[in-house]
mmCIF file of C-alpha atoms in Angstrom:
data_model
loop_
_atom_site.group_PDB
_atom_site.id
_atom_site.type_symbol
_atom_site.label_atom_id
_atom_site.label_comp_id
_atom_site.label_asym_id
_atom_site.label_seq_id
_atom_site.Cartn_x
_atom_site.Cartn_y
_atom_site.Cartn_z
ATOM 1 C CA UNK A 1 -65.746 -52.565 44.611
ATOM 2 C CA UNK A 2 -64.622 -53.241 41.069
ATOM 3 C CA UNK A 3 -64.403 -49.924 39.209
ATOM 4 C CA UNK A 4 -63.424 -51.512 35.913
ATOM 5 C CA UNK A 5 -66.950 -52.736 35.371
ATOM 6 C CA UNK A 6 -68.321 -49.184 35.302
ATOM 7 C CA UNK A 7 -65.877 -47.922 32.648
ATOM 8 C CA UNK A 8 -66.655 -48.883 29.036
ATOM 9 C CA UNK A 9 -63.812 -50.289 26.997
ATOM 10 C CA UNK A 10 -62.861 -49.243 23.478
ATOM 11 C CA UNK A 11 -64.575 -52.323 22.031
ATOM 12 C CA UNK A 12 -67.799 -51.481 23.889
ATOM 13 C CA UNK A 13 -67.696 -47.912 22.528
ATOM 14 C CA UNK A 14 -67.268 -49.261 19.001
ATOM 15 C CA UNK A 15 -70.187 -51.647 19.546
ATOM 16 C CA UNK A 16 -72.267 -48.686 20.692
ATOM 17 C CA UNK A 17 -71.364 -46.797 17.508
ATOM 18 C CA UNK A 18 -72.361 -49.795 15.435
ATOM 19 C CA UNK A 19 -75.697 -50.133 17.235
ATOM 20 C CA UNK A 20 -76.504 -46.436 16.748
ATOM 21 C CA UNK A 21 -75.551 -46.275 13.091
ATOM 22 C CA UNK A 22 -76.836 -43.782 10.559
ATOM 23 C CA UNK A 23 -78.722 -46.587 8.870
ATOM 24 C CA UNK A 24 -81.079 -46.829 11.857
ATOM 25 C CA UNK A 25 -82.013 -43.134 11.616
ATOM 26 C CA UNK A 26 -84.263 -41.763 8.873
ATOM 27 C CA UNK A 27 -82.449 -39.725 6.217
ATOM 28 C CA UNK A 28 -84.670 -36.682 6.710
ATOM 29 C CA UNK A 29 -83.853 -36.615 10.416
ATOM 30 C CA UNK A 30 -80.146 -36.768 9.639
ATOM 31 C CA UNK A 31 -80.498 -33.777 7.326
ATOM 32 C CA UNK A 32 -82.363 -31.763 9.952
ATOM 33 C CA UNK A 33 -79.670 -32.462 12.519
ATOM 34 C CA UNK A 34 -77.002 -30.998 10.236
ATOM 35 C CA UNK A 35 -78.720 -27.790 9.162
ATOM 36 C CA UNK A 36 -76.922 -25.752 11.820
ATOM 37 C CA UNK A 37 -73.711 -26.071 9.721
ATOM 38 C CA UNK A 38 -75.391 -24.502 6.712
ATOM 39 C CA UNK A 39 -73.394 -21.561 5.362
ATOM 40 C CA UNK A 40 -70.197 -22.391 7.255
ATOM 41 C CA UNK A 41 -68.382 -23.369 4.051
ATOM 42 C CA UNK A 42 -68.369 -22.007 0.510
ATOM 43 C CA UNK A 43 -69.692 -24.319 -2.175
ATOM 44 C CA UNK A 44 -69.435 -24.117 -5.934
ATOM 45 C CA UNK A 45 -70.832 -26.558 -8.487
ATOM 46 C CA UNK A 46 -70.124 -26.614 -12.237
ATOM 47 C CA UNK A 47 -71.140 -28.800 -15.143
ATOM 48 C CA UNK A 48 -68.948 -28.970 -18.260
ATOM 49 C CA UNK A 49 -70.233 -30.046 -21.665
ATOM 50 C CA UNK A 50 -66.879 -31.365 -22.890
ATOM 51 C CA UNK A 51 -66.721 -28.734 -25.652
ATOM 52 C CA UNK A 52 -65.117 -25.907 -23.692
ATOM 53 C CA UNK A 53 -68.280 -24.554 -22.064
ATOM 54 C CA UNK A 54 -69.381 -24.658 -18.441
ATOM 55 C CA UNK A 55 -72.483 -23.763 -16.446
ATOM 56 C CA UNK A 56 -73.255 -23.295 -12.774
ATOM 57 C CA UNK A 57 -75.456 -26.043 -11.375
ATOM 58 C CA UNK A 58 -77.275 -27.002 -8.217
ATOM 59 C CA UNK A 59 -75.475 -28.790 -5.414
ATOM 60 C CA UNK A 60 -76.795 -32.322 -5.916
ATOM 61 C CA UNK A 61 -73.450 -34.195 -6.142
ATOM 62 C CA UNK A 62 -74.689 -36.010 -9.248
ATOM 63 C CA UNK A 63 -72.263 -37.263 -11.878
ATOM 64 C CA UNK A 64 -72.363 -36.235 -15.510
ATOM 65 C CA UNK A 65 -73.307 -38.427 -18.420
ATOM 66 C CA UNK A 66 -71.624 -38.935 -21.794
ATOM 67 C CA UNK A 67 -69.121 -36.160 -22.422
ATOM 68 C CA UNK A 68 -70.519 -34.068 -19.593
ATOM 69 C CA UNK A 69 -68.795 -34.058 -16.228
ATOM 70 C CA UNK A 70 -69.401 -32.214 -12.952
ATOM 71 C CA UNK A 71 -67.174 -30.495 -10.450
ATOM 72 C CA UNK A 72 -68.109 -29.780 -6.820
ATOM 73 C CA UNK A 73 -65.752 -27.648 -4.754
ATOM 74 C CA UNK A 74 -65.885 -27.047 -0.992
ATOM 75 C CA UNK A 75 -63.876 -24.228 0.584
ATOM 76 C CA UNK A 76 -63.251 -24.693 4.298
ATOM 77 C CA UNK A 77 -62.868 -21.539 6.412
ATOM 78 C CA UNK A 78 -59.394 -20.444 7.539
ATOM 79 C CA UNK A 79 -60.303 -20.170 11.196
ATOM 80 C CA UNK A 80 -59.273 -21.782 14.455
ATOM 81 C CA UNK A 81 -61.528 -24.807 14.136
ATOM 82 C CA UNK A 82 -60.270 -28.292 14.941
ATOM 83 C CA UNK A 83 -59.862 -30.987 12.317
ATOM 84 C CA UNK A 84 -62.960 -32.749 13.627
ATOM 85 C CA UNK A 85 -64.955 -29.558 13.043
ATOM 86 C CA UNK A 86 -63.786 -29.474 9.416
ATOM 87 C CA UNK A 87 -64.878 -33.092 9.083
ATOM 88 C CA UNK A 88 -68.339 -32.147 10.355
ATOM 89 C CA UNK A 89 -68.544 -29.381 7.763
ATOM 90 C CA UNK A 90 -67.797 -31.897 5.006
ATOM 91 C CA UNK A 91 -70.313 -34.373 6.362
ATOM 92 C CA UNK A 92 -72.874 -31.592 6.264
ATOM 93 C CA UNK A 93 -72.382 -30.804 2.558
ATOM 94 C CA UNK A 94 -71.144 -34.102 1.076
ATOM 95 C CA UNK A 95 -73.141 -36.814 2.873
ATOM 96 C CA UNK A 96 -74.997 -38.444 1.244
ATOM 97 C CA UNK A 97 -73.811 -39.807 -1.195
ATOM 98 C CA UNK A 98 -70.291 -39.832 0.301
ATOM 99 C CA UNK A 99 -69.534 -42.167 3.172
ATOM 100 C CA UNK A 100 -67.447 -41.665 6.289
ATOM 101 C CA UNK A 101 -64.381 -43.261 4.687
ATOM 102 C CA UNK A 102 -64.596 -40.691 1.865
ATOM 103 C CA UNK A 103 -64.803 -37.809 4.352
ATOM 104 C CA UNK A 104 -61.828 -39.061 6.342
ATOM 105 C CA UNK A 105 -59.733 -39.521 3.200
ATOM 106 C CA UNK A 106 -60.429 -35.917 2.161
ATOM 107 C CA UNK A 107 -59.985 -34.111 5.474
ATOM 108 C CA UNK A 108 -57.162 -35.988 7.226
ATOM 109 C CA UNK A 109 -53.678 -34.507 7.484
ATOM 110 C CA UNK A 110 -50.695 -35.721 5.515
ATOM 111 C CA UNK A 111 -50.171 -36.956 1.950
ATOM 112 C CA UNK A 112 -52.366 -39.656 0.432
ATOM 113 C CA UNK A 113 -53.115 -41.154 -2.958
ATOM 114 C CA UNK A 114 -55.243 -44.245 -3.427
ATOM 115 C CA UNK A 115 -58.649 -45.668 -4.198
ATOM 116 C CA UNK A 116 -61.512 -45.196 -1.765
ATOM 117 C CA UNK A 117 -64.801 -46.878 -2.616
ATOM 118 C CA UNK A 118 -63.794 -47.124 -6.284
ATOM 119 C CA UNK A 119 -62.794 -43.448 -6.676
ATOM 120 C CA UNK A 120 -59.280 -42.032 -6.951
ATOM 121 C CA UNK A 121 -58.579 -39.824 -3.919
ATOM 122 C CA UNK A 122 -55.464 -37.730 -3.384
ATOM 123 C CA UNK A 123 -54.652 -35.049 -0.840
ATOM 124 C CA UNK A 124 -51.754 -32.768 0.135
ATOM 125 C CA UNK A 125 -52.972 -31.585 3.533
ATOM 126 C CA UNK A 126 -50.313 -30.040 5.741
ATOM 127 C CA UNK A 127 -50.636 -29.949 9.497
ATOM 128 C CA UNK A 128 -50.750 -26.659 11.354
ATOM 129 C CA UNK A 129 -53.182 -23.975 12.379
ATOM 130 C CA UNK A 130 -55.891 -23.503 9.730
ATOM 131 C CA UNK A 131 -55.614 -19.738 10.173
ATOM 132 C CA UNK A 132 -51.927 -19.717 9.165
ATOM 133 C CA UNK A 133 -50.954 -18.472 5.715
ATOM 134 C CA UNK A 134 -48.499 -21.379 5.474
ATOM 135 C CA UNK A 135 -50.999 -24.169 6.064
ATOM 136 C CA UNK A 136 -52.180 -25.628 2.746
ATOM 137 C CA UNK A 137 -54.827 -28.287 2.322
ATOM 138 C CA UNK A 138 -56.121 -29.585 -0.979
ATOM 139 C CA UNK A 139 -57.891 -32.894 -1.562
ATOM 140 C CA UNK A 140 -59.727 -34.338 -4.568
ATOM 141 C CA UNK A 141 -61.992 -37.296 -5.286
ATOM 142 C CA UNK A 142 -61.941 -38.186 -8.990
ATOM 143 C CA UNK A 143 -64.215 -40.466 -10.992
ATOM 144 C CA UNK A 144 -64.832 -40.720 -14.729
ATOM 145 C CA UNK A 145 -67.601 -38.091 -14.768
ATOM 146 C CA UNK A 146 -67.239 -36.242 -11.474
ATOM 147 C CA UNK A 147 -64.636 -34.423 -9.373
ATOM 148 C CA UNK A 148 -65.060 -33.311 -5.760
ATOM 149 C CA UNK A 149 -62.389 -31.038 -4.277
ATOM 150 C CA UNK A 150 -61.840 -29.600 -0.810
ATOM 151 C CA UNK A 151 -59.490 -26.704 -0.056
ATOM 152 C CA UNK A 152 -58.583 -24.712 3.029
ATOM 153 C CA UNK A 153 -59.414 -21.127 2.203
ATOM 154 C CA UNK A 154 -59.540 -19.733 -1.280
ATOM 155 C CA UNK A 155 -57.154 -20.948 -3.978
ATOM 156 C CA UNK A 156 -56.528 -18.219 -6.605
ATOM 157 C CA UNK A 157 -57.727 -19.037 -10.144
ATOM 158 C CA UNK A 158 -59.215 -22.352 -9.058
ATOM 159 C CA UNK A 159 -62.831 -21.532 -9.880
ATOM 160 C CA UNK A 160 -64.424 -20.199 -13.043
ATOM 161 C CA UNK A 161 -66.402 -17.010 -13.586
ATOM 162 C CA UNK A 162 -67.695 -15.114 -16.606
ATOM 163 C CA UNK A 163 -65.005 -13.141 -18.392
ATOM 164 C CA UNK A 164 -65.532 -9.429 -17.915
ATOM 165 C CA UNK A 165 -63.478 -6.348 -18.583
ATOM 166 C CA UNK A 166 -59.957 -7.148 -17.388
ATOM 167 C CA UNK A 167 -57.467 -4.693 -15.968
ATOM 168 C CA UNK A 168 -54.693 -6.600 -17.727
ATOM 169 C CA UNK A 169 -56.112 -5.753 -21.134
ATOM 170 C CA UNK A 170 -55.975 -2.018 -20.447
ATOM 171 C CA UNK A 171 -53.176 0.339 -21.514
ATOM 172 C CA UNK A 172 -51.593 1.490 -18.238
ATOM 173 C CA UNK A 173 -50.489 4.981 -17.369
ATOM 174 C CA UNK A 174 -48.210 6.368 -14.664
ATOM 175 C CA UNK A 175 -49.983 7.852 -11.657
ATOM 176 C CA UNK A 176 -49.892 11.616 -11.263
ATOM 177 C CA UNK A 177 -51.473 13.922 -8.634
ATOM 178 C CA UNK A 178 -54.218 15.031 -11.055
ATOM 179 C CA UNK A 179 -55.477 11.445 -11.554
ATOM 180 C CA UNK A 180 -57.977 9.659 -9.399
ATOM 181 C CA UNK A 181 -58.365 5.958 -8.876
ATOM 182 C CA UNK A 182 -59.851 4.320 -11.947
ATOM 183 C CA UNK A 183 -60.109 7.600 -13.839
ATOM 184 C CA UNK A 184 -59.621 7.088 -17.556
ATOM 185 C CA UNK A 185 -57.794 9.730 -19.546
ATOM 186 C CA UNK A 186 -58.397 9.787 -23.258
ATOM 187 C CA UNK A 187 -55.294 8.826 -25.149
ATOM 188 C CA UNK A 188 -53.343 7.945 -22.014
ATOM 189 C CA UNK A 189 -55.015 4.740 -20.741
ATOM 190 C CA UNK A 190 -56.005 3.912 -17.184
ATOM 191 C CA UNK A 191 -53.956 4.953 -14.158
ATOM 192 C CA UNK A 192 -52.340 2.071 -12.231
ATOM 193 C CA UNK A 193 -51.344 3.007 -8.715
ATOM 194 C CA UNK A 194 -48.096 1.848 -7.188
ATOM 195 C CA UNK A 195 -49.662 -0.385 -4.531
ATOM 196 C CA UNK A 196 -51.685 -2.147 -7.252
ATOM 197 C CA UNK A 197 -48.494 -2.855 -9.187
ATOM 198 C CA UNK A 198 -46.819 -4.164 -6.038
ATOM 199 C CA UNK A 199 -49.745 -6.521 -5.458
ATOM 200 C CA UNK A 200 -49.731 -7.785 -9.058
ATOM 201 C CA UNK A 201 -45.985 -8.398 -8.909
ATOM 202 C CA UNK A 202 -46.446 -10.779 -5.972
ATOM 203 C CA UNK A 203 -48.652 -13.044 -8.093
ATOM 204 C CA UNK A 204 -47.290 -15.821 -10.255
ATOM 205 C CA UNK A 205 -50.548 -15.643 -12.237
ATOM 206 C CA UNK A 206 -53.077 -12.865 -12.027
ATOM 207 C CA UNK A 207 -56.688 -13.573 -11.148
ATOM 208 C CA UNK A 208 -57.696 -12.245 -14.549
ATOM 209 C CA UNK A 209 -55.164 -14.282 -16.510
ATOM 210 C CA UNK A 210 -56.204 -16.769 -19.150
ATOM 211 C CA UNK A 211 -57.954 -19.692 -17.455
ATOM 212 C CA UNK A 212 -59.032 -22.192 -20.164
ATOM 213 C CA UNK A 213 -62.168 -24.195 -19.494
ATOM 214 C CA UNK A 214 -61.387 -27.938 -19.214
ATOM 215 C CA UNK A 215 -62.911 -30.242 -21.810
ATOM 216 C CA UNK A 216 -62.407 -33.454 -19.832
ATOM 217 C CA UNK A 217 -61.926 -34.715 -16.313
ATOM 218 C CA UNK A 218 -58.204 -35.111 -17.015
ATOM 219 C CA UNK A 219 -58.011 -31.424 -18.018
ATOM 220 C CA UNK A 220 -59.755 -30.535 -14.758
ATOM 221 C CA UNK A 221 -57.334 -32.598 -12.636
ATOM 222 C CA UNK A 222 -54.374 -30.854 -14.302
ATOM 223 C CA UNK A 223 -56.047 -27.487 -13.680
ATOM 224 C CA UNK A 224 -56.531 -28.251 -9.967
ATOM 225 C CA UNK A 225 -52.902 -29.280 -9.441
ATOM 226 C CA UNK A 226 -51.650 -26.365 -11.559
ATOM 227 C CA UNK A 227 -53.513 -23.763 -9.501
ATOM 228 C CA UNK A 228 -52.248 -25.383 -6.289
ATOM 229 C CA UNK A 229 -48.654 -24.990 -7.477
ATOM 230 C CA UNK A 230 -49.356 -21.412 -8.563
ATOM 231 C CA UNK A 231 -50.673 -20.701 -5.076
ATOM 232 C CA UNK A 232 -47.448 -22.033 -3.549
ATOM 233 C CA UNK A 233 -45.398 -20.024 -6.031
ATOM 234 C CA UNK A 234 -47.266 -16.835 -5.076
ATOM 235 C CA UNK A 235 -46.372 -17.359 -1.426
ATOM 236 C CA UNK A 236 -42.717 -18.038 -2.298
ATOM 237 C CA UNK A 237 -42.511 -14.902 -4.458
ATOM 238 C CA UNK A 238 -43.970 -12.810 -1.638
ATOM 239 C CA UNK A 239 -41.443 -14.240 0.826
ATOM 240 C CA UNK A 240 -38.603 -13.612 -1.617
ATOM 241 C CA UNK A 241 -39.604 -9.971 -2.076
ATOM 242 C CA UNK A 242 -39.910 -9.557 1.695
ATOM 243 C CA UNK A 243 -36.449 -11.036 2.189
ATOM 244 C CA UNK A 244 -34.944 -8.701 -0.423
ATOM 245 C CA UNK A 245 -36.529 -5.734 1.329
ATOM 246 C CA UNK A 246 -35.223 -6.839 4.733
ATOM 247 C CA UNK A 247 -31.697 -7.296 3.390
ATOM 248 C CA UNK A 248 -31.808 -3.773 1.993
ATOM 249 C CA UNK A 249 -32.966 -2.418 5.350
ATOM 250 C CA UNK A 250 -30.148 -4.235 7.120
ATOM 251 C CA UNK A 251 -27.565 -2.721 4.781
ATOM 252 C CA UNK A 252 -28.894 0.760 5.478
ATOM 253 C CA UNK A 253 -29.851 0.287 9.117
ATOM 254 C CA UNK A 254 -27.795 0.560 12.253
ATOM 255 C CA UNK A 255 -27.698 -0.697 15.812
ATOM 256 C CA UNK A 256 -31.378 -0.084 16.618
ATOM 257 C CA UNK A 257 -32.706 -1.919 13.539
ATOM 258 C CA UNK A 258 -30.518 -4.976 14.057
ATOM 259 C CA UNK A 259 -31.437 -5.169 17.732
ATOM 260 C CA UNK A 260 -35.124 -4.877 16.854
ATOM 261 C CA UNK A 261 -34.899 -7.754 14.357
ATOM 262 C CA UNK A 262 -33.109 -9.906 16.907
ATOM 263 C CA UNK A 263 -35.700 -9.131 19.595
ATOM 264 C CA UNK A 264 -38.607 -9.848 17.219
ATOM 265 C CA UNK A 265 -37.029 -13.145 16.109
ATOM 266 C CA UNK A 266 -37.966 -12.190 12.567
ATOM 267 C CA UNK A 267 -35.632 -14.544 10.737
ATOM 268 C CA UNK A 268 -36.305 -17.637 12.875
ATOM 269 C CA UNK A 269 -40.015 -17.117 12.181
ATOM 270 C CA UNK A 270 -39.337 -16.733 8.468
ATOM 271 C CA UNK A 271 -37.195 -19.867 8.509
ATOM 272 C CA UNK A 272 -40.016 -21.786 10.216
ATOM 273 C CA UNK A 273 -42.480 -20.645 7.553
ATOM 274 C CA UNK A 274 -40.099 -21.818 4.835
ATOM 275 C CA UNK A 275 -39.858 -25.210 6.521
ATOM 276 C CA UNK A 276 -43.643 -25.436 6.462
ATOM 277 C CA UNK A 277 -43.594 -24.675 2.758
ATOM 278 C CA UNK A 278 -41.008 -27.411 2.254
ATOM 279 C CA UNK A 279 -43.338 -29.813 4.049
ATOM 280 C CA UNK A 280 -46.168 -28.948 1.655
ATOM 281 C CA UNK A 281 -43.849 -29.397 -1.329
ATOM 282 C CA UNK A 282 -42.650 -32.729 0.068
ATOM 283 C CA UNK A 283 -46.271 -33.894 0.252
ATOM 284 C CA UNK A 284 -46.694 -32.955 -3.402
ATOM 285 C CA UNK A 285 -43.525 -34.838 -4.334
ATOM 286 C CA UNK A 286 -45.002 -37.959 -2.752
ATOM 287 C CA UNK A 287 -48.548 -37.619 -4.097
ATOM 288 C CA UNK A 288 -48.452 -36.172 -7.618
ATOM 289 C CA UNK A 289 -46.170 -38.832 -9.170
ATOM 290 C CA UNK A 290 -48.540 -41.479 -7.807
ATOM 291 C CA UNK A 291 -51.493 -39.564 -9.234
ATOM 292 C CA UNK A 292 -49.794 -39.584 -12.629
ATOM 293 C CA UNK A 293 -49.078 -43.304 -12.330
ATOM 294 C CA UNK A 294 -52.654 -44.194 -11.396
ATOM 295 C CA UNK A 295 -54.218 -41.886 -13.978
ATOM 296 C CA UNK A 296 -52.060 -43.283 -16.788
ATOM 297 C CA UNK A 297 -54.006 -46.550 -16.519
ATOM 298 C CA UNK A 298 -57.378 -44.815 -16.992
ATOM 299 C CA UNK A 299 -58.819 -44.848 -20.500
ATOM 300 C CA UNK A 300 -60.559 -41.522 -19.878
ATOM 301 C CA UNK A 301 -57.335 -39.729 -18.863
ATOM 302 C CA UNK A 302 -55.742 -38.134 -21.931
ATOM 303 C CA UNK A 303 -52.080 -38.813 -22.725
ATOM 304 C CA UNK A 304 -51.335 -35.097 -23.173
ATOM 305 C CA UNK A 305 -52.592 -34.491 -19.628
ATOM 306 C CA UNK A 306 -50.196 -37.183 -18.385
ATOM 307 C CA UNK A 307 -47.411 -35.139 -19.974
ATOM 308 C CA UNK A 308 -48.808 -32.008 -18.292
ATOM 309 C CA UNK A 309 -48.669 -33.758 -14.914
ATOM 310 C CA UNK A 310 -45.040 -34.665 -15.577
ATOM 311 C CA UNK A 311 -44.258 -31.003 -16.296
ATOM 312 C CA UNK A 312 -45.996 -29.927 -13.093
ATOM 313 C CA UNK A 313 -43.965 -32.441 -11.093
ATOM 314 C CA UNK A 314 -40.814 -30.908 -12.593
ATOM 315 C CA UNK A 315 -42.053 -27.425 -11.621
ATOM 316 C CA UNK A 316 -42.588 -28.687 -8.088
ATOM 317 C CA UNK A 317 -38.980 -29.874 -7.892
ATOM 318 C CA UNK A 318 -37.705 -26.497 -9.102
ATOM 319 C CA UNK A 319 -39.944 -24.753 -6.583
ATOM 320 C CA UNK A 320 -38.413 -26.883 -3.825
ATOM 321 C CA UNK A 321 -34.916 -25.808 -4.899
ATOM 322 C CA UNK A 322 -36.002 -22.165 -4.770
ATOM 323 C CA UNK A 323 -37.447 -22.534 -1.268
ATOM 324 C CA UNK A 324 -34.299 -24.300 -0.066
ATOM 325 C CA UNK A 325 -32.219 -21.427 -1.467
ATOM 326 C CA UNK A 326 -34.384 -18.918 0.434
ATOM 327 C CA UNK A 327 -33.975 -20.967 3.612
ATOM 328 C CA UNK A 328 -30.190 -20.855 3.182
ATOM 329 C CA UNK A 329 -30.341 -17.074 2.703
ATOM 330 C CA UNK A 330 -32.364 -16.681 5.891
ATOM 331 C CA UNK A 331 -29.889 -18.902 7.775
ATOM 332 C CA UNK A 332 -26.962 -16.829 6.505
ATOM 333 C CA UNK A 333 -28.609 -13.537 7.521
ATOM 334 C CA UNK A 334 -29.437 -14.898 10.972
ATOM 335 C CA UNK A 335 -25.850 -16.121 11.354
ATOM 336 C CA UNK A 336 -24.630 -12.619 10.481
ATOM 337 C CA UNK A 337 -26.920 -11.075 13.096
ATOM 338 C CA UNK A 338 -25.791 -13.607 15.703
ATOM 339 C CA UNK A 339 -22.174 -12.764 14.916
ATOM 340 C CA UNK A 340 -22.946 -9.054 15.233
ATOM 341 C CA UNK A 341 -24.657 -9.665 18.580
ATOM 342 C CA UNK A 342 -21.667 -11.664 19.862
ATOM 343 C CA UNK A 343 -19.367 -8.870 18.771
ATOM 344 C CA UNK A 344 -21.456 -6.334 20.699
ATOM 345 C CA UNK A 345 -21.347 -8.511 23.827
ATOM 346 C CA UNK A 346 -17.580 -9.010 23.542
ATOM 347 C CA UNK A 347 -17.082 -5.270 23.125
ATOM 348 C CA UNK A 348 -19.076 -4.564 26.287
ATOM 349 C CA UNK A 349 -17.112 -7.203 28.183
ATOM 350 C CA UNK A 350 -13.896 -5.597 26.963
ATOM 351 C CA UNK A 351 -14.991 -2.182 28.248
ATOM 352 C CA UNK A 352 -16.052 -3.725 31.564
ATOM 353 C CA UNK A 353 -12.671 -5.462 31.948
ATOM 354 C CA UNK A 354 -10.851 -2.204 31.161
ATOM 355 C CA UNK A 355 -12.827 -0.312 33.820
ATOM 356 C CA UNK A 356 -12.231 -3.058 36.361
ATOM 357 C CA UNK A 357 -8.472 -2.817 35.756
ATOM 358 C CA UNK A 358 -8.617 0.924 36.520
ATOM 359 C CA UNK A 359 -10.828 0.830 39.605
ATOM 360 C CA UNK A 360 -9.656 -2.410 41.202
ATOM 361 C CA UNK A 361 -6.368 -0.913 42.616
ATOM 362 C CA UNK A 362 -8.295 2.056 43.972
ATOM 363 C CA UNK A 363 -10.545 -0.307 45.880
ATOM 364 C CA UNK A 364 -7.502 -1.940 47.506
ATOM 365 C CA UNK A 365 -6.113 1.474 48.508
ATOM 366 C CA UNK A 366 -9.451 2.559 49.945
ATOM 367 C CA UNK A 367 -9.776 -0.693 51.858
ATOM 368 C CA UNK A 368 -6.241 -0.324 53.279
ATOM 369 C CA UNK A 369 -6.833 3.265 54.445
ATOM 370 C CA UNK A 370 -10.027 2.255 56.167
ATOM 371 C CA UNK A 371 -8.244 -0.452 58.160
ATOM 372 C CA UNK A 372 -5.434 1.941 59.217
ATOM 373 C CA UNK A 373 -7.893 4.559 60.453
ATOM 374 C CA UNK A 374 -9.690 1.923 62.541
ATOM 375 C CA UNK A 375 -6.446 0.883 64.149
ATOM 376 C CA UNK A 376 -5.715 4.495 65.097
ATOM 377 C CA UNK A 377 -9.082 4.851 66.763
ATOM 378 C CA UNK A 378 -8.506 1.695 68.814
ATOM 379 C CA UNK A 379 -5.061 2.836 69.960
ATOM 380 C CA UNK A 380 -6.418 6.262 70.932
ATOM 381 C CA UNK A 381 -9.130 4.625 73.077
ATOM 382 C CA UNK A 382 -6.627 2.458 74.970
ATOM 383 C CA UNK A 383 -4.328 5.382 75.684
ATOM 384 C CA UNK A 384 -7.117 7.356 77.308
#
């Protein structure tokens, strides 16, 4: 019996996919089959008039006309879904008009910059668990009058919202026991609690900071890359503050604290997270210069935005140097803890050797006395 005839080959599976193509199925039926993914991702659509104004619009994936241009953003959930599940989410919200090659270029892992179906597509998608705080994914599809972006989780300051009353524009006051949260005191401003200040200090740019509305697609591309770098910078600042705090604890702590940090493998985990950040930065170093090169040939991409991209590439290089410095600090601290642990082990071995020197002769004496007593018992038995 030939079993190979019952198992389909890869070519036969591809032929089957070609036979059952989406073109043979009515469009309405396709839409009904995908409704169970509705609400799994966050969607935001804007239309810009080219004069510094923007409006929310319906999700129709249409391009603008004249000076107007549109932006459609998809935010994938930071869960435990597989990459294929993320691709299904994008198919649900972006097809049609996008094709499968567009979806794959946006959702795949790794760096990429090139043209797909006439549109400029770039991505800086790092591999790793989507639920991790050190997994970053950002992809964009750019045409003359439309931009489609996909991010993993929320990117601070990426979207636009009406400007309301900002906390940053208030006159702050030091917290005292008689103040309550948000209570305004005449002549003294609004009370800012300590944990709020700590949170604001971990941000490279606050959510309520100035976020100018783009007047062209090139402005929008610069804005997208800028917010991505700010997001990376926020994570680096938070890690740097955490490392400073840990170093201070180590200086003040004793045996128990150092042993706890060694048992928890805190610094190896921190070093691994820094390596993941370096991977994301390396993707940006590969992609963003190519984006600048390809955009410089577009008549609709402003020259001042080319200069802005060059500045952002320089910021990315400086960010890489900062992360490498943090990685060296973590390595040095871990080396110090390893040296301390070796010293503790050597000290215990020294004490054990000292005790063995004391009790080893006693064991010989005890063993000798035991043998002599046995001999006496044997001699006594023979005599009687």
